PDB file of C-alpha atoms in Angstrom:
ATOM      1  CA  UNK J  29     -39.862  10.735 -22.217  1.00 56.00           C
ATOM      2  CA  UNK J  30     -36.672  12.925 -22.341  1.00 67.00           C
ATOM      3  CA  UNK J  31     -34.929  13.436 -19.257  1.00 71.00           C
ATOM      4  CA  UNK J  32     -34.390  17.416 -18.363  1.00 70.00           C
ATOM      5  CA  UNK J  33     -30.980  17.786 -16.889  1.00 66.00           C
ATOM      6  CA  UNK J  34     -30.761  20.745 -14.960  1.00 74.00           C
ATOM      7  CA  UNK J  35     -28.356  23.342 -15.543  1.00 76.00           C
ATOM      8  CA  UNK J  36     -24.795  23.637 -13.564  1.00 76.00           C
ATOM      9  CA  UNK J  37     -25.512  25.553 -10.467  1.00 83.00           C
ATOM     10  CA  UNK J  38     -23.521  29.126  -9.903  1.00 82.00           C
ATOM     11  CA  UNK J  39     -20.901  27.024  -7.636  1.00 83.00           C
ATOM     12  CA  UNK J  40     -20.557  24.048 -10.433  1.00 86.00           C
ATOM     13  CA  UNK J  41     -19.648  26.558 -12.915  1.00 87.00           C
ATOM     14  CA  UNK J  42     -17.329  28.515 -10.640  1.00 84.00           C
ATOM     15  CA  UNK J  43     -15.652  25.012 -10.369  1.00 88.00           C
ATOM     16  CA  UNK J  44     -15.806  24.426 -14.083  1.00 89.00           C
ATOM     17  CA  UNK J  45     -13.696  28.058 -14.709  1.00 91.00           C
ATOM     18  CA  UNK J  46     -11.169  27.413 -11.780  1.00 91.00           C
ATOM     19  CA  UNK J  47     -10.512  23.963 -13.567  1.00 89.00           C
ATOM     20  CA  UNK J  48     -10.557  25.439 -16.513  1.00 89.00           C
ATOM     21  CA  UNK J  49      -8.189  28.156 -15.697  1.00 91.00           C
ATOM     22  CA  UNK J  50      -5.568  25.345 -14.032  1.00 91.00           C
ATOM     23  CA  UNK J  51      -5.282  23.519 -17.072  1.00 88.00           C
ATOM     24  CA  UNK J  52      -4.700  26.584 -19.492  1.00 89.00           C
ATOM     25  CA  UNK J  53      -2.194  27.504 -17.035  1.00 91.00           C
ATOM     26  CA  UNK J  54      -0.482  24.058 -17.217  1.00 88.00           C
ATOM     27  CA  UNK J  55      -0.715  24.085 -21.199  1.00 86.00           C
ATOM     28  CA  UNK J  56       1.187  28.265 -20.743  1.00 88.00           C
ATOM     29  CA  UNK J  57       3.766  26.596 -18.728  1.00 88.00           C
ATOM     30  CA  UNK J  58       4.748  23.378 -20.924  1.00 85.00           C
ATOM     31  CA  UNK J  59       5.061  25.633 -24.122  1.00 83.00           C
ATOM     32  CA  UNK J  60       7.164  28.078 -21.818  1.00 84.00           C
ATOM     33  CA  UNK J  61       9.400  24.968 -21.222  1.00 80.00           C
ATOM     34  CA  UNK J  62       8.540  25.973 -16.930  1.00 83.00           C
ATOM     35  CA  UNK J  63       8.871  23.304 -14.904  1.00 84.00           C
ATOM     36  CA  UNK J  64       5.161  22.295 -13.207  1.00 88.00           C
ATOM     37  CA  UNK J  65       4.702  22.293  -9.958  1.00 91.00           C
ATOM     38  CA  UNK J  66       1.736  23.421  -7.904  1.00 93.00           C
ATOM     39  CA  UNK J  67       2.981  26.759  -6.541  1.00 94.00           C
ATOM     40  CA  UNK J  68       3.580  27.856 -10.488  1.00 93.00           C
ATOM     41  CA  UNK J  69       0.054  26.873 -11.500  1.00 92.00           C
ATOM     42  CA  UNK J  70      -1.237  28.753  -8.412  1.00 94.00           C
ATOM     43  CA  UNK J  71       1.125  31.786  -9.352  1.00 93.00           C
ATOM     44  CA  UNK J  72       0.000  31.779 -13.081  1.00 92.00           C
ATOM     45  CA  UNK J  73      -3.633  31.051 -12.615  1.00 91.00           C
ATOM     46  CA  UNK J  74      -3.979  33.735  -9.862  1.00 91.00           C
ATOM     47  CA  UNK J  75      -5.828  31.052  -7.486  1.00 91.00           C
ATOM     48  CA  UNK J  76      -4.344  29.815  -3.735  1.00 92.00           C
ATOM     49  CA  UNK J  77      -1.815  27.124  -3.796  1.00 93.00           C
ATOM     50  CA  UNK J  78      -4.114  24.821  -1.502  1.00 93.00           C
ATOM     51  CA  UNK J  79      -6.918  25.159  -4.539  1.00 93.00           C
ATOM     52  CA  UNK J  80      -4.802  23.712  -6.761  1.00 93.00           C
ATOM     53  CA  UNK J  81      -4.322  21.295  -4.665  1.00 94.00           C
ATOM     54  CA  UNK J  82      -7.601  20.674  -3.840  1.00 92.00           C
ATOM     55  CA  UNK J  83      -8.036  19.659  -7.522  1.00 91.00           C
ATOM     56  CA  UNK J  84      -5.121  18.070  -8.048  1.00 91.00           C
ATOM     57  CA  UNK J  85      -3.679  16.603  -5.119  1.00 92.00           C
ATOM     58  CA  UNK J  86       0.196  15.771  -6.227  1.00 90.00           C
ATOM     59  CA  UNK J  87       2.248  16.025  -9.232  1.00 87.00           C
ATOM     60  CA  UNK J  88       1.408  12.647 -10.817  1.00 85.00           C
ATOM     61  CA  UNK J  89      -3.060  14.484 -10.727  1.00 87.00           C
ATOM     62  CA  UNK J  90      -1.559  17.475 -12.472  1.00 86.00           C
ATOM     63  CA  UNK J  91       0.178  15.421 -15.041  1.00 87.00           C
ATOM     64  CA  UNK J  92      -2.539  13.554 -16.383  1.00 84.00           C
ATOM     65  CA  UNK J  93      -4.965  16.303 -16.802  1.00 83.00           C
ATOM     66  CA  UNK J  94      -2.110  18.349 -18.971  1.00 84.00           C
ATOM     67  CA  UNK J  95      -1.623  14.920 -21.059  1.00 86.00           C
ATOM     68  CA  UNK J  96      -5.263  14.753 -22.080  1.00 85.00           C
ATOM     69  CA  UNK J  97      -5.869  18.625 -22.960  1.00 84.00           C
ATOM     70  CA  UNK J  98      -2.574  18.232 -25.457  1.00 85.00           C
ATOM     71  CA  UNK J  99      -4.441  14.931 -26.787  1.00 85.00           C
ATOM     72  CA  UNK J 100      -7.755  16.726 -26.994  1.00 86.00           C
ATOM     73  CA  UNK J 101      -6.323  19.495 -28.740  1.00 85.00           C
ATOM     74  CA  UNK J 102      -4.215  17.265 -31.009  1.00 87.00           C
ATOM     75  CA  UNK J 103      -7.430  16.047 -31.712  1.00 83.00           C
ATOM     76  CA  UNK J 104      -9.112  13.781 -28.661  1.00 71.00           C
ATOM     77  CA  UNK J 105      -9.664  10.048 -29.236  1.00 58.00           C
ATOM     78  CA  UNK J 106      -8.248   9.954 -32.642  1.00 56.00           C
ATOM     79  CA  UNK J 107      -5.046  10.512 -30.330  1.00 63.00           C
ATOM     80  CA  UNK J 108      -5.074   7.962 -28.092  1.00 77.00           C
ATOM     81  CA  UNK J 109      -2.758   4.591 -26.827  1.00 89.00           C
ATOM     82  CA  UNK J 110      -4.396   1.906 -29.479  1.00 92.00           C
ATOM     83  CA  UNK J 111      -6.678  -1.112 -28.160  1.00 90.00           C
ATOM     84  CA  UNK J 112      -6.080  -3.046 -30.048  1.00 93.00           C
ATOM     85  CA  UNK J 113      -3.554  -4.709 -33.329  1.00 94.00           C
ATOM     86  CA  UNK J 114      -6.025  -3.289 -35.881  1.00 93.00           C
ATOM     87  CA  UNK J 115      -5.792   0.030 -34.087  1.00 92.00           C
ATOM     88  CA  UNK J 116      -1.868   0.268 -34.280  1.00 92.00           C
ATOM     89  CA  UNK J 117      -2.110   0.879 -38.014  1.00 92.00           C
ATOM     90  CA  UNK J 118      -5.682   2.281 -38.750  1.00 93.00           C
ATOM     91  CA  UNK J 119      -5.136   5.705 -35.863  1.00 92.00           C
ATOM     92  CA  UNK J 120      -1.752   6.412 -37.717  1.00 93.00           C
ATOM     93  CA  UNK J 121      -2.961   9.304 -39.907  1.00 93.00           C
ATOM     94  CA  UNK J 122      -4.953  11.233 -37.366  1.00 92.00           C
ATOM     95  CA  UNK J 123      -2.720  10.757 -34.943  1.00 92.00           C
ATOM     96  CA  UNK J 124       0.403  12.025 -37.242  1.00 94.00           C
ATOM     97  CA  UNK J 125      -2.028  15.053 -38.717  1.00 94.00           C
ATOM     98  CA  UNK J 126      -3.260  15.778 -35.578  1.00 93.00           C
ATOM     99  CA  UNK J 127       0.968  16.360 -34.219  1.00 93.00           C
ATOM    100  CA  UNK J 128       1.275  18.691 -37.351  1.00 95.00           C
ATOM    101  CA  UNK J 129      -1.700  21.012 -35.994  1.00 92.00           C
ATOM    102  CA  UNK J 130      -0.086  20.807 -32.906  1.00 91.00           C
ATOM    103  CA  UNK J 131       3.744  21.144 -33.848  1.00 93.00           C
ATOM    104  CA  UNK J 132       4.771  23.857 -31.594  1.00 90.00           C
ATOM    105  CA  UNK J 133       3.581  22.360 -28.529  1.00 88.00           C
ATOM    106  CA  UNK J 134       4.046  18.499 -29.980  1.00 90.00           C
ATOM    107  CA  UNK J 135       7.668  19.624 -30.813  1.00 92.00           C
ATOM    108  CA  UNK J 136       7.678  20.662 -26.732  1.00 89.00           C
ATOM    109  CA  UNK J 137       6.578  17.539 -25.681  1.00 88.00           C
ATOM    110  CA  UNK J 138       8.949  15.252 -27.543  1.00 89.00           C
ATOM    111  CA  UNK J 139      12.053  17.662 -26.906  1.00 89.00           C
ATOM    112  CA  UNK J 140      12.067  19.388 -23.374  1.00 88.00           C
ATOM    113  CA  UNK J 141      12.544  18.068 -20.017  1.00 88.00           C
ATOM    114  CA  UNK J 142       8.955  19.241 -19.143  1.00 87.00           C
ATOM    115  CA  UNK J 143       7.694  17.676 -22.259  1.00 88.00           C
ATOM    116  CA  UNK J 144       9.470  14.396 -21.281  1.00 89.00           C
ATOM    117  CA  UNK J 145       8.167  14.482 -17.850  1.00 88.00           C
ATOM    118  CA  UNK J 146       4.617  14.826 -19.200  1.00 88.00           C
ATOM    119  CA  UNK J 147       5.162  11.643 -21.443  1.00 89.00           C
ATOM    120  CA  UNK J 148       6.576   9.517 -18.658  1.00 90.00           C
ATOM    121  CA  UNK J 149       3.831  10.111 -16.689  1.00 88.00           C
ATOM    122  CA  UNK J 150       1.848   7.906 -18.757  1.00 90.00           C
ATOM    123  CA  UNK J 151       4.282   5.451 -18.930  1.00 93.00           C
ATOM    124  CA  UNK J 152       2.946   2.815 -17.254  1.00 93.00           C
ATOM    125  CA  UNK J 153      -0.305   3.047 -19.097  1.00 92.00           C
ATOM    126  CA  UNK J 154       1.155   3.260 -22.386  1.00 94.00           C
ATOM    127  CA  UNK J 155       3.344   0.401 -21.894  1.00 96.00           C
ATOM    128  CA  UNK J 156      -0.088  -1.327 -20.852  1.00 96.00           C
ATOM    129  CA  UNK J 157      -2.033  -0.638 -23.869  1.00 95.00           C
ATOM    130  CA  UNK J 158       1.077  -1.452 -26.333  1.00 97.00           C
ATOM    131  CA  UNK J 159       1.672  -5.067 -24.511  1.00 97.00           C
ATOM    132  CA  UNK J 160      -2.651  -5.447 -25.078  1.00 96.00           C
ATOM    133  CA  UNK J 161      -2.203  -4.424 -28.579  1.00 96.00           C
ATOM    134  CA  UNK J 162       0.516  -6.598 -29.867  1.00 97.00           C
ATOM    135  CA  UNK J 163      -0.018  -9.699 -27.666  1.00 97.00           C
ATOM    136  CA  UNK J 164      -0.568 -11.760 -30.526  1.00 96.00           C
ATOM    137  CA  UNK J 165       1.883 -11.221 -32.662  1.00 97.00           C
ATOM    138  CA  UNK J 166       4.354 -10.984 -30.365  1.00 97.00           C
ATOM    139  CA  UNK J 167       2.882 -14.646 -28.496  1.00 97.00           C
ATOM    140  CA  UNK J 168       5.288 -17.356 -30.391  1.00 97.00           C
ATOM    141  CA  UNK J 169       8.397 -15.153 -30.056  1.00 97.00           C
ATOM    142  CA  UNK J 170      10.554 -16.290 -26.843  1.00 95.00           C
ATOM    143  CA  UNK J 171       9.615 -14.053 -23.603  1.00 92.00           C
ATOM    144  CA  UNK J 172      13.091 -11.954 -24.111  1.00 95.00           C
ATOM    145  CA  UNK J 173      12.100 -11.044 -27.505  1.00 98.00           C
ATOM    146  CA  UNK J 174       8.663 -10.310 -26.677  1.00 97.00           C
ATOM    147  CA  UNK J 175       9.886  -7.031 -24.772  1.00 97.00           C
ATOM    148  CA  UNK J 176      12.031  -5.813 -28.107  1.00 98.00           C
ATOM    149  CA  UNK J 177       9.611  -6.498 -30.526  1.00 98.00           C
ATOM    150  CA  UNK J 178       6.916  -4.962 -28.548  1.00 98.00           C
ATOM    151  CA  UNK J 179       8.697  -1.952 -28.170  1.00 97.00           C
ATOM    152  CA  UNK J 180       9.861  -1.287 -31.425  1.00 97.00           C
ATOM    153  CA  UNK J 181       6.177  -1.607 -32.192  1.00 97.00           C
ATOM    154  CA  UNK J 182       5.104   1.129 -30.022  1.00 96.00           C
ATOM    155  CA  UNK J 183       8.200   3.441 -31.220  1.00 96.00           C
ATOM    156  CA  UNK J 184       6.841   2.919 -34.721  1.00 95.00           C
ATOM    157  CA  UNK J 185       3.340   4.182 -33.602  1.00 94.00           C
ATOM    158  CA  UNK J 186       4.169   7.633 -33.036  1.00 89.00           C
ATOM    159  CA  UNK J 187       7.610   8.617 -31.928  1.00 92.00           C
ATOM    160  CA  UNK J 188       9.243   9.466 -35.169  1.00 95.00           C
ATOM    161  CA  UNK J 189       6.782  12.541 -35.996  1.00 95.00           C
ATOM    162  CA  UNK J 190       9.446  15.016 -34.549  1.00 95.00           C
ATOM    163  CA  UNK J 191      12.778  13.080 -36.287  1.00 96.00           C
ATOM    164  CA  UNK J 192      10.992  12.902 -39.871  1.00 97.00           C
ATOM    165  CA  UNK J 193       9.497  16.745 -39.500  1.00 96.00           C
ATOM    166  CA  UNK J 194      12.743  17.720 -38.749  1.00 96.00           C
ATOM    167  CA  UNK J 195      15.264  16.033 -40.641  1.00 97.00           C
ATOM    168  CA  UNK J 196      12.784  15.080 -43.719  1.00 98.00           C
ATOM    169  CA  UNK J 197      10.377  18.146 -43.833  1.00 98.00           C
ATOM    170  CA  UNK J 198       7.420  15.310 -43.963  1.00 98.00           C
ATOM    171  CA  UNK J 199       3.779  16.088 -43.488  1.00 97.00           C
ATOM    172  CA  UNK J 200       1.788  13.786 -41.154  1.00 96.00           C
ATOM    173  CA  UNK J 201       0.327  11.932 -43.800  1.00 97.00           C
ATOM    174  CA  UNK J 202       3.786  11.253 -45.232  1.00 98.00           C
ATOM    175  CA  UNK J 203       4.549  10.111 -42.087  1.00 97.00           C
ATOM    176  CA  UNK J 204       1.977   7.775 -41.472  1.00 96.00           C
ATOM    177  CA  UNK J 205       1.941   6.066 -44.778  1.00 97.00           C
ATOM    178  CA  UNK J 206       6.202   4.964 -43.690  1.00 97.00           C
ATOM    179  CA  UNK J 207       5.347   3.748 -40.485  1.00 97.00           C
ATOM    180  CA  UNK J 208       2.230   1.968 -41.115  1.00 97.00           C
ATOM    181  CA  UNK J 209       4.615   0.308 -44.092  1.00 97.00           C
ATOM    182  CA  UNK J 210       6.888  -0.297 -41.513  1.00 97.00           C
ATOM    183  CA  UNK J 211       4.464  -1.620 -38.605  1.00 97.00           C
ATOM    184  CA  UNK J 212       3.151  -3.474 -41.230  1.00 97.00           C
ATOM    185  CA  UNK J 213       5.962  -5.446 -42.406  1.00 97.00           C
ATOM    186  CA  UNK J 214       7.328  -5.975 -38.797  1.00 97.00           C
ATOM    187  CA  UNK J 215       3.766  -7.466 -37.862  1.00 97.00           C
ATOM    188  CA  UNK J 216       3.745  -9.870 -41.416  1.00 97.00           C
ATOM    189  CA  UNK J 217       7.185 -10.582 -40.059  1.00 97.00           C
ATOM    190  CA  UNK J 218       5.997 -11.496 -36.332  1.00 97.00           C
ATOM    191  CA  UNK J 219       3.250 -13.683 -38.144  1.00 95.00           C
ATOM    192  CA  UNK J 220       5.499 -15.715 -40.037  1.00 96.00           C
ATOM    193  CA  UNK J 221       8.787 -16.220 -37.830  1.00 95.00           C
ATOM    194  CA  UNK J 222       6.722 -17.923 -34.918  1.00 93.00           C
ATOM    195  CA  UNK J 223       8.725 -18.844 -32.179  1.00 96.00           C
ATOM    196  CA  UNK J 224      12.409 -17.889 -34.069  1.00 96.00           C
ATOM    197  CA  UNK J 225      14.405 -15.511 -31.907  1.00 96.00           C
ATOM    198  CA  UNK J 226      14.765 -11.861 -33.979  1.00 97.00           C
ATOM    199  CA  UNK J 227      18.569 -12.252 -33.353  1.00 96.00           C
ATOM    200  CA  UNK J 228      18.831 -14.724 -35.901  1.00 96.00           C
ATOM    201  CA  UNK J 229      17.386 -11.941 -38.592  1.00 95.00           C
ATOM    202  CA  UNK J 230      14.250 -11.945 -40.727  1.00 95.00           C
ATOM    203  CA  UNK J 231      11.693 -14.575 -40.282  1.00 93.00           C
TER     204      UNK J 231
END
């Protein structure tokens, strides 16, 4: 037997549009290059400062909700920190195609100060997911290398969409068949040098 879910009530929808309304207002800000704070969003969404609060209590709550509407619209969990070693290659292309149908605000994100400030807010979960990801490739190098190698890894994933659209004129799929060639080869690399350090070059 089917479950019937009720519809949202008049006040659950009111809440819906208010939320709604916050996070348009945080998307009209970033590709303004404004910095976000809460008395901006009040000022552009037309609602009282303590509202906006009430939804999103400090500066780290607003961040996170404008980080996933600029992955949703870059295209949702194609876009996404990767799970797993598998993932770091196989998400390349969507994530690289869904920059281009972004590029304007993508472009913002990589280049302002309120783009930055958007990215580092997920810092500490992207640096999470990437040390998950490559944990076993990276396992025989010593610890010191780990970090680099790791690193370089994530950098590979998806930073260079705004260098190579810029400098190269490349289309995401362009893009994403270099880097996975290049995350590939570093990972073959990682596989074969075991536990030799990467200042002493090639495995």
């Amino acid at each position: 037997m089917t479950e019937v879910v009720p519809p949202p009530s008049a006040r659950e929808r009111h809440k819906e549009d208010v939320r709604t309304r916050i996070l348009d207002s945080l998307i009209a800000l970033l590709g303004e290059g404004i910095d976000i704070n809460h008395d901006r969003v009040a000022e552009r969404t037309g609602v009282a400062r303590r509202t906006v609060y009430r939804y999103f209590p400090d500066h780290d709550a607003l961040m996170q909700p404008l980080w996933d509407r600029v992955v949703n619209l870059a295209g949702g969990a194609a876009v996404r920190f990767p799970d797993s070693e598998a993932e770091l290659t196989s998400s390349m292309l969507s994530i690289y195609e869904g920059f281009d149908r972004i590029a304007g605000l993508a472009t913002i994100v990589r280049a302002t100060p309120q783009g930055r400030a958007v990215r580092l807010a997920q810092k500490e979960r992207r640096r999470a997911a990437y040390v998950s990801a490559t944990a076993d490739a990276v396992k025989a190098l010593p610890p010191e290398d780990r970090l680099l190698a790791t690193a370089m890894l994530q950098v590979l994933h998806t930073t260079p969409w705004l260098e190579m659209r810029d400098q190269w004129d490349m289309d995401g799929a362009q893009m994403a068949t270099a880097c996975r060639w290049a995350v590939e080869t570093l990972l073959k690399d990682l596989r074969a040098r075991g536990a030799k350090p990467l200042s002493e070059g090639p495995a």
